[in-house]
CSV table of C-alpha atoms in Angstrom, one decimal:
chain,number,residue,atom,x,y,z
A,1,ASP,CA,93.8,142.0,145.4
A,2,GLN,CA,93.4,142.5,141.7
A,3,GLN,CA,95.6,139.8,140.0
A,4,VAL,CA,94.7,141.0,136.5
A,5,LYS,CA,94.7,144.7,135.9
A,6,GLN,CA,93.6,146.8,133.0
A,7,ASN,CA,94.6,150.3,134.1
A,8,SER,CA,93.0,152.2,131.3
A,9,PRO,CA,89.2,152.2,131.7
A,10,SER,CA,88.7,153.7,128.3
A,11,LEU,CA,90.5,154.3,125.0
A,12,SER,CA,89.6,156.3,121.9
A,13,VAL,CA,91.2,155.9,118.5
A,14,GLN,CA,90.6,156.9,114.9
A,15,GLU,CA,89.3,154.5,112.4
A,16,GLY,CA,92.2,152.9,110.5
A,17,ARG,CA,94.7,153.5,113.2
A,18,ILE,CA,96.2,151.0,115.7
A,19,SER,CA,94.4,150.3,119.0
A,20,ILE,CA,96.6,149.0,121.8
A,21,LEU,CA,94.9,147.6,124.9
A,22,ASN,CA,97.1,146.7,127.9
A,23,CYS,CA,96.9,144.2,130.7
A,24,ASP,CA,99.1,143.5,133.7
A,25,TYR,CA,99.1,140.5,136.0
A,26,THR,CA,100.7,139.7,139.3
A,27,ASN,CA,100.4,135.9,139.5
A,28,SER,CA,103.4,134.2,137.9
A,29,MET,CA,101.5,130.9,137.9
A,30,PHE,CA,99.2,132.0,135.1
A,31,ASP,CA,100.0,130.1,132.0
A,32,TYR,CA,97.1,131.1,129.6
A,33,PHE,CA,95.9,134.6,128.8
A,34,LEU,CA,92.7,135.5,126.9
A,35,TRP,CA,91.0,138.5,125.5
A,36,TYR,CA,87.2,138.8,125.3
A,37,LYS,CA,85.2,141.4,123.6
A,38,LYS,CA,81.8,142.6,124.9
A,39,TYR,CA,79.1,144.6,123.2
A,40,PRO,CA,76.3,146.2,125.3
A,41,ALA,CA,73.5,143.9,126.2
A,42,GLU,CA,75.4,140.8,124.9
A,43,GLY,CA,77.6,138.2,126.6
A,44,PRO,CA,81.4,138.4,126.2
A,45,THR,CA,82.8,136.7,123.2
A,46,PHE,CA,86.2,135.0,123.0
A,47,LEU,CA,88.6,136.9,120.8
A,48,ILE,CA,92.2,135.5,121.1
A,49,SER,CA,94.4,133.8,123.5
A,50,ILE,CA,98.1,133.1,124.2
A,51,SER,CA,99.9,130.5,126.2
A,52,SER,CA,102.9,131.4,128.4
A,53,ILE,CA,105.3,129.5,126.1
A,54,LYS,CA,104.7,132.0,123.3
A,55,ASP,CA,105.3,135.8,123.1
A,56,LYS,CA,103.0,136.5,120.2
A,57,ASN,CA,99.8,135.2,118.7
A,58,GLU,CA,98.1,136.6,115.7
A,59,ASP,CA,94.6,136.2,114.3
A,60,GLY,CA,93.7,138.5,111.4
A,61,ARG,CA,93.6,142.1,112.6
A,62,PHE,CA,94.2,141.0,116.2
A,63,THR,CA,97.6,140.3,117.8
A,64,VAL,CA,98.3,139.6,121.4
A,65,PHE,CA,101.8,140.1,122.8
A,66,LEU,CA,103.0,138.6,126.0
A,67,ASN,CA,106.0,139.9,128.0
A,68,LYS,CA,106.4,137.4,130.9
A,69,SER,CA,109.3,139.1,132.5
A,70,ALA,CA,107.2,142.3,132.8
A,71,LYS,CA,104.0,140.3,133.5
A,72,HIS,CA,102.4,142.3,130.8
A,73,LEU,CA,100.3,141.6,127.7
A,74,SER,CA,98.8,143.7,125.1
A,75,LEU,CA,96.1,143.4,122.4
A,76,HIS,CA,96.8,145.2,119.1
A,77,ILE,CA,94.0,145.8,116.6
A,78,VAL,CA,95.2,146.9,113.2
A,79,PRO,CA,93.5,148.6,111.5
A,80,SER,CA,90.8,149.6,113.9
A,81,GLN,CA,87.2,149.7,112.7
A,82,PRO,CA,84.1,151.3,114.2
A,83,GLY,CA,82.7,147.8,114.7
A,84,ASP,CA,85.6,147.2,117.1
A,85,SER,CA,84.0,149.6,119.6
A,86,ALA,CA,83.3,147.5,122.6
A,87,VAL,CA,84.6,146.7,126.1
A,88,TYR,CA,87.6,144.4,126.1
A,89,PHE,CA,88.4,142.1,129.0
A,90,CYS,CA,91.7,140.5,129.7
A,91,ALA,CA,91.6,137.2,131.6
A,92,ALA,CA,94.1,134.6,132.8
A,93,TYR,CA,94.2,131.2,134.3
A,94,ASN,CA,96.5,128.4,135.5
A,95,ALA,CA,95.9,125.1,133.7
A,96,GLY,CA,96.7,123.1,136.8
A,97,ASN,CA,94.5,125.0,139.2
A,98,ASN,CA,90.9,124.2,138.2
A,99,ARG,CA,91.3,126.6,135.3
A,100,LYS,CA,89.2,129.3,136.8
A,101,LEU,CA,89.4,132.5,134.8
A,102,ILE,CA,90.7,135.6,136.6
A,103,TRP,CA,89.3,138.8,135.0
A,104,GLY,CA,90.4,142.3,134.6
A,105,LEU,CA,87.9,145.1,134.9
A,106,GLY,CA,87.8,145.9,131.1
A,107,THR,CA,88.8,148.7,128.8
A,108,SER,CA,86.1,150.5,126.8
A,109,LEU,CA,87.4,151.1,123.2
A,110,ALA,CA,85.8,153.7,121.0
A,111,VAL,CA,86.8,153.7,117.4
A,112,ASN,CA,85.8,157.0,115.8
A,113,PRO,CA,85.0,157.2,112.0
B,1,ASN,CA,74.1,124.7,117.8
B,2,ALA,CA,72.3,127.2,120.0
B,3,GLY,CA,75.4,127.4,122.2
B,4,VAL,CA,74.7,128.8,125.6
B,5,THR,CA,71.1,130.0,126.2
B,6,GLN,CA,69.8,131.9,129.2
B,7,THR,CA,66.3,132.6,130.3
B,8,PRO,CA,64.7,135.0,131.2
B,9,LYS,CA,66.4,138.0,129.4
B,10,PHE,CA,65.0,140.4,131.9
B,11,GLN,CA,63.3,140.0,135.3
B,12,VAL,CA,62.1,142.4,138.0
B,13,LEU,CA,61.7,141.0,141.5
B,14,LYS,CA,60.6,142.4,144.9
B,15,THR,CA,62.9,142.0,147.9
B,16,GLY,CA,62.5,138.6,149.4
B,17,GLN,CA,61.1,136.9,146.3
B,18,SER,CA,62.9,133.8,145.0
B,19,MET,CA,63.6,132.9,141.4
B,20,THR,CA,65.7,130.6,139.2
B,21,LEU,CA,67.8,131.8,136.3
B,22,GLN,CA,68.1,129.1,133.7
B,23,CYS,CA,71.2,128.2,131.7
B,24,ALA,CA,71.6,125.5,129.1
B,25,GLN,CA,74.3,124.5,126.7
B,26,ASP,CA,74.3,122.1,123.8
B,27,MET,CA,78.0,121.7,123.3
B,28,ASN,CA,78.5,118.8,125.8
B,29,HIS,CA,80.8,121.0,127.8
B,30,GLU,CA,81.8,119.8,131.3
B,31,TYR,CA,82.6,123.2,132.8
B,32,MET,CA,79.8,125.7,133.5
B,33,SER,CA,80.0,128.9,135.4
B,34,TRP,CA,77.8,131.8,136.6
B,35,TYR,CA,79.1,135.3,136.7
B,36,ARG,CA,77.6,138.7,137.6
B,37,GLN,CA,78.7,141.9,136.1
B,38,ASP,CA,78.3,145.2,137.9
B,39,PRO,CA,79.5,148.7,136.8
B,40,GLY,CA,83.2,149.1,137.5
B,41,MET,CA,83.5,145.6,138.9
B,42,GLY,CA,84.2,143.5,135.9
B,43,LEU,CA,83.0,139.8,135.9
B,44,ARG,CA,82.8,138.1,139.2
B,45,LEU,CA,82.4,134.4,139.5
B,46,ILE,CA,79.4,133.2,141.6
B,47,HIS,CA,79.5,129.4,141.3
B,48,TYR,CA,80.9,126.9,138.9
B,49,SER,CA,80.7,123.3,138.0
B,50,VAL,CA,83.3,120.9,136.6
B,51,GLY,CA,80.7,118.2,135.7
B,52,ALA,CA,77.3,116.9,136.5
B,53,GLY,CA,76.9,116.5,140.2
B,54,ILE,CA,79.9,118.7,141.1
B,55,THR,CA,79.6,122.3,142.0
B,56,ASP,CA,81.8,124.8,143.9
B,57,GLN,CA,81.8,128.4,145.1
B,58,GLY,CA,83.3,131.3,143.3
B,59,GLU,CA,84.2,134.7,144.8
B,60,VAL,CA,80.7,136.0,145.4
B,61,PRO,CA,78.5,132.9,146.3
B,62,ASN,CA,76.4,134.3,149.1
B,63,GLY,CA,72.7,134.5,148.4
B,64,TYR,CA,72.9,132.0,145.5
B,65,ASN,CA,72.5,128.3,145.1
B,66,VAL,CA,73.3,126.0,142.2
B,67,SER,CA,72.9,122.4,141.2
B,68,ARG,CA,74.1,120.4,138.2
B,69,SER,CA,72.0,117.3,137.6
B,70,THR,CA,72.7,117.1,133.9
B,71,THR,CA,75.6,118.1,131.7
B,72,GLU,CA,73.4,120.5,129.8
B,73,ASP,CA,71.7,122.6,132.5
B,74,PHE,CA,73.1,124.8,135.3
B,75,PRO,CA,70.4,126.8,137.0
B,76,LEU,CA,71.2,129.6,139.5
B,77,ARG,CA,68.7,130.1,142.3
B,78,LEU,CA,68.1,133.2,144.3
B,79,LEU,CA,66.4,132.1,147.5
B,80,SER,CA,65.5,135.6,148.9
B,81,ALA,CA,66.3,138.4,146.5
B,82,ALA,CA,68.0,141.5,147.8
B,83,PRO,CA,68.6,144.9,146.0
B,84,SER,CA,72.3,144.1,146.1
B,85,GLN,CA,71.6,141.3,143.7
B,86,THR,CA,70.5,143.7,141.0
B,87,SER,CA,73.0,142.9,138.2
B,88,VAL,CA,73.5,141.3,134.9
B,89,TYR,CA,74.1,137.6,135.1
B,90,PHE,CA,76.1,135.6,132.6
B,91,CYS,CA,76.3,131.9,132.3
B,92,ALA,CA,79.3,130.3,130.5
B,93,SER,CA,80.5,126.9,129.5
B,94,SER,CA,83.8,125.4,128.5
B,95,ALA,CA,85.0,122.0,127.3
B,96,THR,CA,88.0,121.8,129.7
B,97,GLY,CA,88.0,125.0,131.7
B,98,GLY,CA,89.9,128.1,130.6
B,99,THR,CA,88.3,129.5,127.4
B,100,GLN,CA,84.6,130.0,128.0
B,101,TYR,CA,81.6,130.6,125.9
B,102,PHE,CA,79.0,133.0,127.3
B,103,GLY,CA,75.2,133.2,127.1
B,104,PRO,CA,73.5,136.5,126.3
B,105,GLY,CA,72.9,137.4,129.9
B,106,THR,CA,69.9,138.0,132.2
B,107,ARG,CA,69.3,141.5,133.5
B,108,LEU,CA,67.9,141.3,137.1
B,109,LEU,CA,66.3,144.2,138.9
B,110,VAL,CA,65.5,143.8,142.6
B,111,LEU,CA,63.2,146.4,144.1
């Protein structure tokens, strides 16, 4: 029972273009959503988060959008750079339920020069 | 700040051997967790701790033990290694749960 789903295992975009990574969830009790980035042979690093009371959060080239009615969030990277090539994980948790992170399976992003 | 450190970086074990994966953090975080990452499986929670002296099971706890005697350290013990435990193991810490900070990982191969 995958509560957090990243349906695209991989994505390829051209440098300078927009990358859009998608994530769907089934548990309406989630109230925080996070994106992590992972390079090979390294641990995941926190990228950006959003709480369920917002619909958008922006940090530099990274913007996360949340559509609660559709139980969908997306990460936009503009403009994409070759250094953004990594695996991106979506995760969610409920602040009142021991805050355990529930993870998606990841999307591998390749940004081509 | 070193953040979250893990040792060893890489280990080869024979079936039946035991070992301890070390994890330490210097951020005074209460929450610590162990995950394993396998191809196509994402990150799966093994055990976690919400403070010194308190541990609980995650979704894949079988074959692993943990203890949390100090805030800084959260070792993961494999009592009798099996080939199914070949994986990459990540330790993470968090101040209040939720957003977590990860170590560099330990690659374990069980023959």
